Coordinates of C-alpha atoms (C1' of nucleotides) in Angstrom, one line a residue:
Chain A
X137 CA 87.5 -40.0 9.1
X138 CA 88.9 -43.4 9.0
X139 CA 92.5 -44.8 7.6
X140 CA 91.5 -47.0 5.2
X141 CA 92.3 -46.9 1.6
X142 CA 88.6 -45.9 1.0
X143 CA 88.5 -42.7 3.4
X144 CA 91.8 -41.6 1.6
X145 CA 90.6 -42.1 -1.8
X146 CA 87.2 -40.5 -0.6
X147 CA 89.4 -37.4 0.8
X148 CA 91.4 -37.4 -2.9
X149 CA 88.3 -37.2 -4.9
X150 CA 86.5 -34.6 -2.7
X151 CA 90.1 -32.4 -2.8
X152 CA 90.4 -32.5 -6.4
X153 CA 86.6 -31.7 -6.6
X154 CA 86.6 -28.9 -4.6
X155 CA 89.9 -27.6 -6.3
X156 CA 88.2 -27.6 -10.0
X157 CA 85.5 -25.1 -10.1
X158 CA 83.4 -26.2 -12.6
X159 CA 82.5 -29.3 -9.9
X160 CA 83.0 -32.1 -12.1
X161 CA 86.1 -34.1 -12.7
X162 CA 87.5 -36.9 -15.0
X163 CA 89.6 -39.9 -13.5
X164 CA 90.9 -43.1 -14.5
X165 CA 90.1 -46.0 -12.7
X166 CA 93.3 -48.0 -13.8
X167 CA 95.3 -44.9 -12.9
X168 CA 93.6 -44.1 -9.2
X169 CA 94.2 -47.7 -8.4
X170 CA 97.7 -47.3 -9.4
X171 CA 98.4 -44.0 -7.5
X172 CA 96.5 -45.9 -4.3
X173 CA 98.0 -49.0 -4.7
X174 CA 94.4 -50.9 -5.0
X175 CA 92.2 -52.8 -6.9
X176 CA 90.6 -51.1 -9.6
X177 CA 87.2 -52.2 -8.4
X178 CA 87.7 -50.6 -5.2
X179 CA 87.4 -47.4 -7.0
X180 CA 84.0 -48.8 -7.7
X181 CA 83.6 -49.2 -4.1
X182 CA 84.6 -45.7 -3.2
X183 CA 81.8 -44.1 -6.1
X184 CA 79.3 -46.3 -5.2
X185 CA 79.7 -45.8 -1.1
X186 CA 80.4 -42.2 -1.1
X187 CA 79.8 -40.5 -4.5
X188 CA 76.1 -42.0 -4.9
X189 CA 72.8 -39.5 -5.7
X190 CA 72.2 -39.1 -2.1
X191 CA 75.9 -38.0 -1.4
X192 CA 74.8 -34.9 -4.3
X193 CA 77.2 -36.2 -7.2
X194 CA 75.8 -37.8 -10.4
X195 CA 78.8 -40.1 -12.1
X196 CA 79.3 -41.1 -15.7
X197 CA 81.7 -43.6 -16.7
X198 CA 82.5 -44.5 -20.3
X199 CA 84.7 -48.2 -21.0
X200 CA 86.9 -48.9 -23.9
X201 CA 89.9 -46.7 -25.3
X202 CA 89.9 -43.7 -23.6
X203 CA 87.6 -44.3 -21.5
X204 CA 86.6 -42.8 -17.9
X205 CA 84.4 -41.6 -14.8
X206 CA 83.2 -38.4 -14.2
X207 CA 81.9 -37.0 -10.6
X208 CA 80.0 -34.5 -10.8
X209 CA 78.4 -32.8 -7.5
X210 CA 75.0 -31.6 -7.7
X211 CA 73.8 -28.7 -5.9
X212 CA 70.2 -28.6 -4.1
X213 CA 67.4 -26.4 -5.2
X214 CA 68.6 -23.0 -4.4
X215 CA 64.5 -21.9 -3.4
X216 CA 63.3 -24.8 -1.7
X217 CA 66.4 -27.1 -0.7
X218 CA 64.6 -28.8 1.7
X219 CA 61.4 -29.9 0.3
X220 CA 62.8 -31.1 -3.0
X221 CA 65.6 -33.1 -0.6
X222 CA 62.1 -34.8 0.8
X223 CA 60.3 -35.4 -1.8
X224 CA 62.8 -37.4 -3.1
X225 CA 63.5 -39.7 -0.1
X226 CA 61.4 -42.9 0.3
X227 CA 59.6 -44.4 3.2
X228 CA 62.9 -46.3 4.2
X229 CA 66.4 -45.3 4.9
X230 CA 69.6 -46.8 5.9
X231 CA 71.9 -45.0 8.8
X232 CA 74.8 -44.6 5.9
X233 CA 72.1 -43.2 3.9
X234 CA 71.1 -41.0 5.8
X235 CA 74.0 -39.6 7.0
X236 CA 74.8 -39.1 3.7
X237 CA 72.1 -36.9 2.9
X238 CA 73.1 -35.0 6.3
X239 CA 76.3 -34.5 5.2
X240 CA 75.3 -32.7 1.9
X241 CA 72.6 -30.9 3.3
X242 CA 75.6 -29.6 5.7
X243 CA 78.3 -28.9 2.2
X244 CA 75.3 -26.8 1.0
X245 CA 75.2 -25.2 4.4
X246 CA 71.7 -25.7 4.8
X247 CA 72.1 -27.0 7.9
X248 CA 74.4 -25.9 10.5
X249 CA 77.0 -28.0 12.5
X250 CA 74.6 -28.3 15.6
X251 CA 71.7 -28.7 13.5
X252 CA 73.8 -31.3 11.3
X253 CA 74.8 -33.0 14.8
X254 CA 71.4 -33.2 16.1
X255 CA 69.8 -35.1 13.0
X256 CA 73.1 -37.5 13.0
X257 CA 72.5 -38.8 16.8
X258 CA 68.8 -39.0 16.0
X259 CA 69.5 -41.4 12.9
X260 CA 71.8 -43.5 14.7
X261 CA 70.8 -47.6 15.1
X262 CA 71.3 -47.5 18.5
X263 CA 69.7 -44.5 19.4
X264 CA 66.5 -45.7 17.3
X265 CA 66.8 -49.5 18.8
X266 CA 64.2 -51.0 17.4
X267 CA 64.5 -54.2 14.6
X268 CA 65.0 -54.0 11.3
X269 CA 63.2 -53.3 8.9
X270 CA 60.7 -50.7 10.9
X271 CA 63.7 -49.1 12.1
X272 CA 64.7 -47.9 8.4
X273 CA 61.0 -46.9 8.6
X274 CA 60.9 -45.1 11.5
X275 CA 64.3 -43.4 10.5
X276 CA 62.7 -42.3 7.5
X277 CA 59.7 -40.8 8.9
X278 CA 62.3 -38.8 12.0
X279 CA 64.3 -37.3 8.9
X280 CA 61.8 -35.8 6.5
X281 CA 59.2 -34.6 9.4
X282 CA 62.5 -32.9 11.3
X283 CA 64.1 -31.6 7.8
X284 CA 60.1 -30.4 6.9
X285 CA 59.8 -28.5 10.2
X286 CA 63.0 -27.1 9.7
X287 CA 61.9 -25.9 6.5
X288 CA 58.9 -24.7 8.1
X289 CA 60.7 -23.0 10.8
X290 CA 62.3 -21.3 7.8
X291 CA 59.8 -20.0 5.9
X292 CA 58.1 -18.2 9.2
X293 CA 61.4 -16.5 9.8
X294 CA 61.2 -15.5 6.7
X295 CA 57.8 -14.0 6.7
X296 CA 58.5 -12.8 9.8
X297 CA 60.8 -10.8 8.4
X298 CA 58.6 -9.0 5.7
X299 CA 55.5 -8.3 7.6
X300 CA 53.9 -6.4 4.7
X301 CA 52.5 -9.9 3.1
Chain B
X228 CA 88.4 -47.2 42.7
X229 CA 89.1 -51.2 42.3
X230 CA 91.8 -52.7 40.6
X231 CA 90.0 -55.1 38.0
X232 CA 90.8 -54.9 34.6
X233 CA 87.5 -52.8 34.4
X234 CA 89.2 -50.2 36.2
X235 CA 92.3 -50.3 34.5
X236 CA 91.1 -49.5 31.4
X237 CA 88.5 -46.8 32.3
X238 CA 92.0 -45.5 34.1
X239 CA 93.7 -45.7 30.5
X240 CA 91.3 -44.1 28.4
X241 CA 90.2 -41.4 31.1
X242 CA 94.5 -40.4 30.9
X243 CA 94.6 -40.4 26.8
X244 CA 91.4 -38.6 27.2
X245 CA 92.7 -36.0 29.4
X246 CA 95.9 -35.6 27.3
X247 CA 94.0 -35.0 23.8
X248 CA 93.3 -31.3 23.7
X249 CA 90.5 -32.1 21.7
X250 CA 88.7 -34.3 24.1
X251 CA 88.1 -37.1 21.4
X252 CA 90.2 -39.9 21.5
X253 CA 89.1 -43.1 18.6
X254 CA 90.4 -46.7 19.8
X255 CA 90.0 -49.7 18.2
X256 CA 88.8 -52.4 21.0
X257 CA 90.4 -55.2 19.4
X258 CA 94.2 -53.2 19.8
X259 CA 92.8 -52.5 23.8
X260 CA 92.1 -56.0 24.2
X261 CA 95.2 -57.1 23.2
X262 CA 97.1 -54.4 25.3
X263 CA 95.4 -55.1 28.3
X264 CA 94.8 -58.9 27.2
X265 CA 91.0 -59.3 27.7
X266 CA 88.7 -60.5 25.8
X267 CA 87.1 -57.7 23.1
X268 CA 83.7 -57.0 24.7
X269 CA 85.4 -56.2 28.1
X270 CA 86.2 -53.0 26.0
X271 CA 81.8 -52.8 25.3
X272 CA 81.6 -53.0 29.2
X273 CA 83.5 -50.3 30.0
X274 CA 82.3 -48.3 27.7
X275 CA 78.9 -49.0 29.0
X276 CA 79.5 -49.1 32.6
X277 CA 81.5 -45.8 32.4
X278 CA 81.6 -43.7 29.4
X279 CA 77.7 -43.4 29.6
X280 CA 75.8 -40.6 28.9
X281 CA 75.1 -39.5 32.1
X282 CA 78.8 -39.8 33.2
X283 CA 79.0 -36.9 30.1
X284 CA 80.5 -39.1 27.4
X285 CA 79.4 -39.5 23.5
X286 CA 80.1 -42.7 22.2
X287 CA 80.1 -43.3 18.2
X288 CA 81.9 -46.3 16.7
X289 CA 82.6 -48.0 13.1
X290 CA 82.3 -51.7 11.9
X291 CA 84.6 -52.7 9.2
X292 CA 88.5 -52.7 8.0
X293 CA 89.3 -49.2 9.6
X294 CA 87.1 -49.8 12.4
X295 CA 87.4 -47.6 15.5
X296 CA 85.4 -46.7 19.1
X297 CA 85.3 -43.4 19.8
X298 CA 85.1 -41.1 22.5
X299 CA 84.5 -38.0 23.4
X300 CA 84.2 -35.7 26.8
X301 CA 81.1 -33.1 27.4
X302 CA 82.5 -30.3 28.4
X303 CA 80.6 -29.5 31.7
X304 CA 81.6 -25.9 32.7
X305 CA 80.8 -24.9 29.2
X306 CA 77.4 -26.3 28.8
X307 CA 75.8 -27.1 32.0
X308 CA 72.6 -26.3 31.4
X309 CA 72.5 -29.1 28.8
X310 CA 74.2 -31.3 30.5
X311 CA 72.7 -31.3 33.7
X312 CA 69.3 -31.3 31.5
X313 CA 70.1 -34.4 29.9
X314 CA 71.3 -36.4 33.3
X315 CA 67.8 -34.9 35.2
X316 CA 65.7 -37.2 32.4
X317 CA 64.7 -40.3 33.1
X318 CA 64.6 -43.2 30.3
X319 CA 61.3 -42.8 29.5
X320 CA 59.5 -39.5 28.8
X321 CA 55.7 -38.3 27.3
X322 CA 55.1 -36.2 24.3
X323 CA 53.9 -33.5 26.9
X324 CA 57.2 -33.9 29.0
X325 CA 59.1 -33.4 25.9
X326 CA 57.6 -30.3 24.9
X327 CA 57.6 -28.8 27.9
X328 CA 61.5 -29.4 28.2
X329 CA 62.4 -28.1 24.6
X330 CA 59.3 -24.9 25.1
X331 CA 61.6 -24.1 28.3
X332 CA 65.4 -24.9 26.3
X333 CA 63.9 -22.7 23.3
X334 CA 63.0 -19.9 26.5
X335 CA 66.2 -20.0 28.0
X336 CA 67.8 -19.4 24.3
X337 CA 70.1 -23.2 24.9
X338 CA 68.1 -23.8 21.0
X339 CA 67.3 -21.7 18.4
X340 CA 63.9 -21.6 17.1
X341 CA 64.9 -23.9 14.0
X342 CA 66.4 -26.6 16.5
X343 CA 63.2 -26.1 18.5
X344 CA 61.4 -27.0 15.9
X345 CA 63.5 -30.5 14.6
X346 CA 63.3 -31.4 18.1
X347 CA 59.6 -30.7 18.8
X348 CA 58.8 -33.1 14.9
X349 CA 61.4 -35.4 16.7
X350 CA 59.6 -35.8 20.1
X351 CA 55.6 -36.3 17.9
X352 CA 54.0 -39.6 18.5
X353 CA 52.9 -39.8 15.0
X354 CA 56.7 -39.6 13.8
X355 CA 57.8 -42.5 16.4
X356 CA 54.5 -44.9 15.8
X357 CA 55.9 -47.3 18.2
X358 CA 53.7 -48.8 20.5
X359 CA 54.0 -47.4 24.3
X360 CA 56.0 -48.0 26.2
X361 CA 58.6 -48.4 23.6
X362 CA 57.9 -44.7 22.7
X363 CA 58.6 -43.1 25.7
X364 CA 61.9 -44.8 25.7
X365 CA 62.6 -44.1 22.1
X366 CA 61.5 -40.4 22.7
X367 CA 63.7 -40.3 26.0
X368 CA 66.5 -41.8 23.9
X369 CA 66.1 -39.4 20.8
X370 CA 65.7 -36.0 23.3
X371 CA 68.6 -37.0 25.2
X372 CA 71.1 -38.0 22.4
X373 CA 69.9 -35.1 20.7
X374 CA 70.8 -32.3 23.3
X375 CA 73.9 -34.1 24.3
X376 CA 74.8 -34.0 20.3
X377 CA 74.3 -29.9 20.5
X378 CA 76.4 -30.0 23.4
X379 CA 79.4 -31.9 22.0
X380 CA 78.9 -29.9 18.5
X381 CA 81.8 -27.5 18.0
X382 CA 80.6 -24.1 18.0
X383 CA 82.2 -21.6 15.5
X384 CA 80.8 -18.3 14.0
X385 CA 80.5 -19.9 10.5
X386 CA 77.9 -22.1 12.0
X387 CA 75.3 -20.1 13.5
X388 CA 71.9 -20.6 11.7
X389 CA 71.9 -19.6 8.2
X390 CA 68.5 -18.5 6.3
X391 CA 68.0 -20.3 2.9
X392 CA 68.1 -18.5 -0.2
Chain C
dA116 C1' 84.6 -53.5 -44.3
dT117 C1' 85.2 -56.9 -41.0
dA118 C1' 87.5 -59.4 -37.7
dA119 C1' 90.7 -59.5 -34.1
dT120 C1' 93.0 -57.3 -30.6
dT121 C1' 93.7 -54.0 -27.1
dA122 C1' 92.2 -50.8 -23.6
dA123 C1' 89.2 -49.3 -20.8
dG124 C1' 85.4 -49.8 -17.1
dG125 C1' 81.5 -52.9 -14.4
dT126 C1' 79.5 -56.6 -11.3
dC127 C1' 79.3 -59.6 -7.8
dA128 C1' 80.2 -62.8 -4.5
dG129 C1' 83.2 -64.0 -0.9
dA130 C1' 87.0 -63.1 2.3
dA131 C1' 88.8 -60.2 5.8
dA132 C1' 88.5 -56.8 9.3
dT133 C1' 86.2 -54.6 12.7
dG134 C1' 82.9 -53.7 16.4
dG135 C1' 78.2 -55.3 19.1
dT136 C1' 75.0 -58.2 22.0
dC137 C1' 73.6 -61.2 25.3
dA138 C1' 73.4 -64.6 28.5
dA139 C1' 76.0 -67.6 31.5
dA140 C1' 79.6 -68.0 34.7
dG141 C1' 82.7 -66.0 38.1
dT142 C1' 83.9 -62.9 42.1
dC143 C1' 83.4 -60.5 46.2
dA144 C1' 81.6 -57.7 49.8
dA145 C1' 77.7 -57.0 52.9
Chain D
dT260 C1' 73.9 -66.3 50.9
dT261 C1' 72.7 -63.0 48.1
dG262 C1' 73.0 -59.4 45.0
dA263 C1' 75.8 -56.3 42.4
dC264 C1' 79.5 -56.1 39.5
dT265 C1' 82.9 -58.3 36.4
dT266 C1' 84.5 -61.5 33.0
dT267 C1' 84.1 -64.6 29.1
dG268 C1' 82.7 -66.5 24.8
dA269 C1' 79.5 -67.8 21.2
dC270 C1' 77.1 -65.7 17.7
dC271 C1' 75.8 -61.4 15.0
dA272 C1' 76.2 -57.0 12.0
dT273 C1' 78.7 -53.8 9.2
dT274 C1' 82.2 -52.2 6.3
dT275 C1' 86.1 -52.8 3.5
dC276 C1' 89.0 -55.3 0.2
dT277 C1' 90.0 -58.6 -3.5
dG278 C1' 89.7 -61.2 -7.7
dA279 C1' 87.5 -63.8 -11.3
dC280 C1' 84.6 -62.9 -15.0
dC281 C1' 81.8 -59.7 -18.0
dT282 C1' 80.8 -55.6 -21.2
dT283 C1' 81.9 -51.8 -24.2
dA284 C1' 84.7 -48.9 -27.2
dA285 C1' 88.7 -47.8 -30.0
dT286 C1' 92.4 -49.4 -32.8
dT287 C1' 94.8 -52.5 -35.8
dA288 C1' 95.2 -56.2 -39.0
dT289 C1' 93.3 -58.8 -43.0

DNA sequence: ATAATTAAGGTCAGAAATGGTCAAAGTCAA
DNA sequence: TTGACTTTGACCATTTCTGACCTTAATTAT
């Protein structure tokens, strides 16, 4: 994780999140850029880079008097985590994107740190190397067939387990 | 061992290498450039010509304000089997070759049965759909990175495969 | 009530800060 | 002299940061 204002706002957000249990939180964007010493529209920046539907958080702002934005993280489907996840990915995905939706899938612990580490190498530009924009596509296709055998390799575990049908 | 700048600088980062305990150091090229004045894609050759993946190096690097290079060391002792996997493939590899490597990793116990499976939806030709001979490079590309990934994942209790519930 | 003012937050384009690629030119030993 | 390795620089890609201008809501003044 990086030194830029971003990454250290990022890390503020996600600490405070985690702290609150009810996993959502209210902030100010005058007073974050204040504490961090930034534009306010950097906070915009931060959200919309790191807090964004893929990331798992759904945010709600409201202008005027009193106003605000509220993060709220969004848990995956407890029963099927990893077909919902792929139903609702397109044909096309960016790197950030999709490591994105690694990293959730990892804070849900659906995935573990060497499974997590084997989808991020396999998503990277220059592993893929191919132009844009097939390479979006083909990183697309590499994410939901390995996340839907994964799922698959899950549910024969699973029966596996309870031989009686 | 020659003394070109080259040299120099694999010299450099193979010492700040050696001193992290973590075996990850992050650089930013544009600060080694100016340290060892050369001009910035000297660093990219190095890095290239030396911190390769079959010289057991993982390379990942950001763009932008924050930017950085970094690199981290295989740990051989701990993982040959991987490692000395990942150097015996050539750049180009068939679905059959593929399968037959991960059928014999998944054997040997290096995967678990959910890796075996991302890997093997990895490795399809459907899921590449590039034309050959691109493929076989793609897929050589993808297995490689891949293992070397698992290998440079840090391994804690906590992490070991999970069934979804 | 309505209008004006104040207090938020949002958008977007462009600048700044990094790193990457590639091909041409240079160097040096066999 | 040739071929492998090194060095360089022009051009490209990505990410972050900034500020001017816009929209919405609450409060205050008329």
């Amino acid at each position: 994780m990086g030194n830029n204002i971003s990454d250290i706002i990022e890390r503020y957000l996600k600490r405070i999140l985690q702290q609150s249990q009810s996993g959502v939180i209210e902030v100010q964007r005058s007073e974050l850029a204040e504490l961090f010493q930034c534009v306010p529209s950097q906070i915009n920046y931060v959200i919309s880079t790191r807090f964004s539907v893929d990331h798992g958080y759904v945010v709600e702002s409201k202008r005027g008097g009193g106003g605000y934005i509220r993060i709220r993280r969004i848990d995956l489907d407890e029963h099927a985590p990893l077909v919902s996840l792929v139903r609702s990915m397109g044909s096309t995905i960016s790197q950030r994107e999709a490591e994105s939706v690694i990293d959730r899938l990892r804070r849900e612990q659906v995935v573990s740190e060497r499974e997590a580490a084997m989808l991020r190498a396999a998503v990277r530009r220059e592993v893929l190397n191919v132009d844009l924009p097939y390479r979006d596509e083909l990183r697309a296709r590499l994410l939901t067939q390995m996340l839907l055998a994964l799922s698959a390799a899950v549910q024969r575990a699973e029966d596996d387990a309870r031989p009686q049908r």
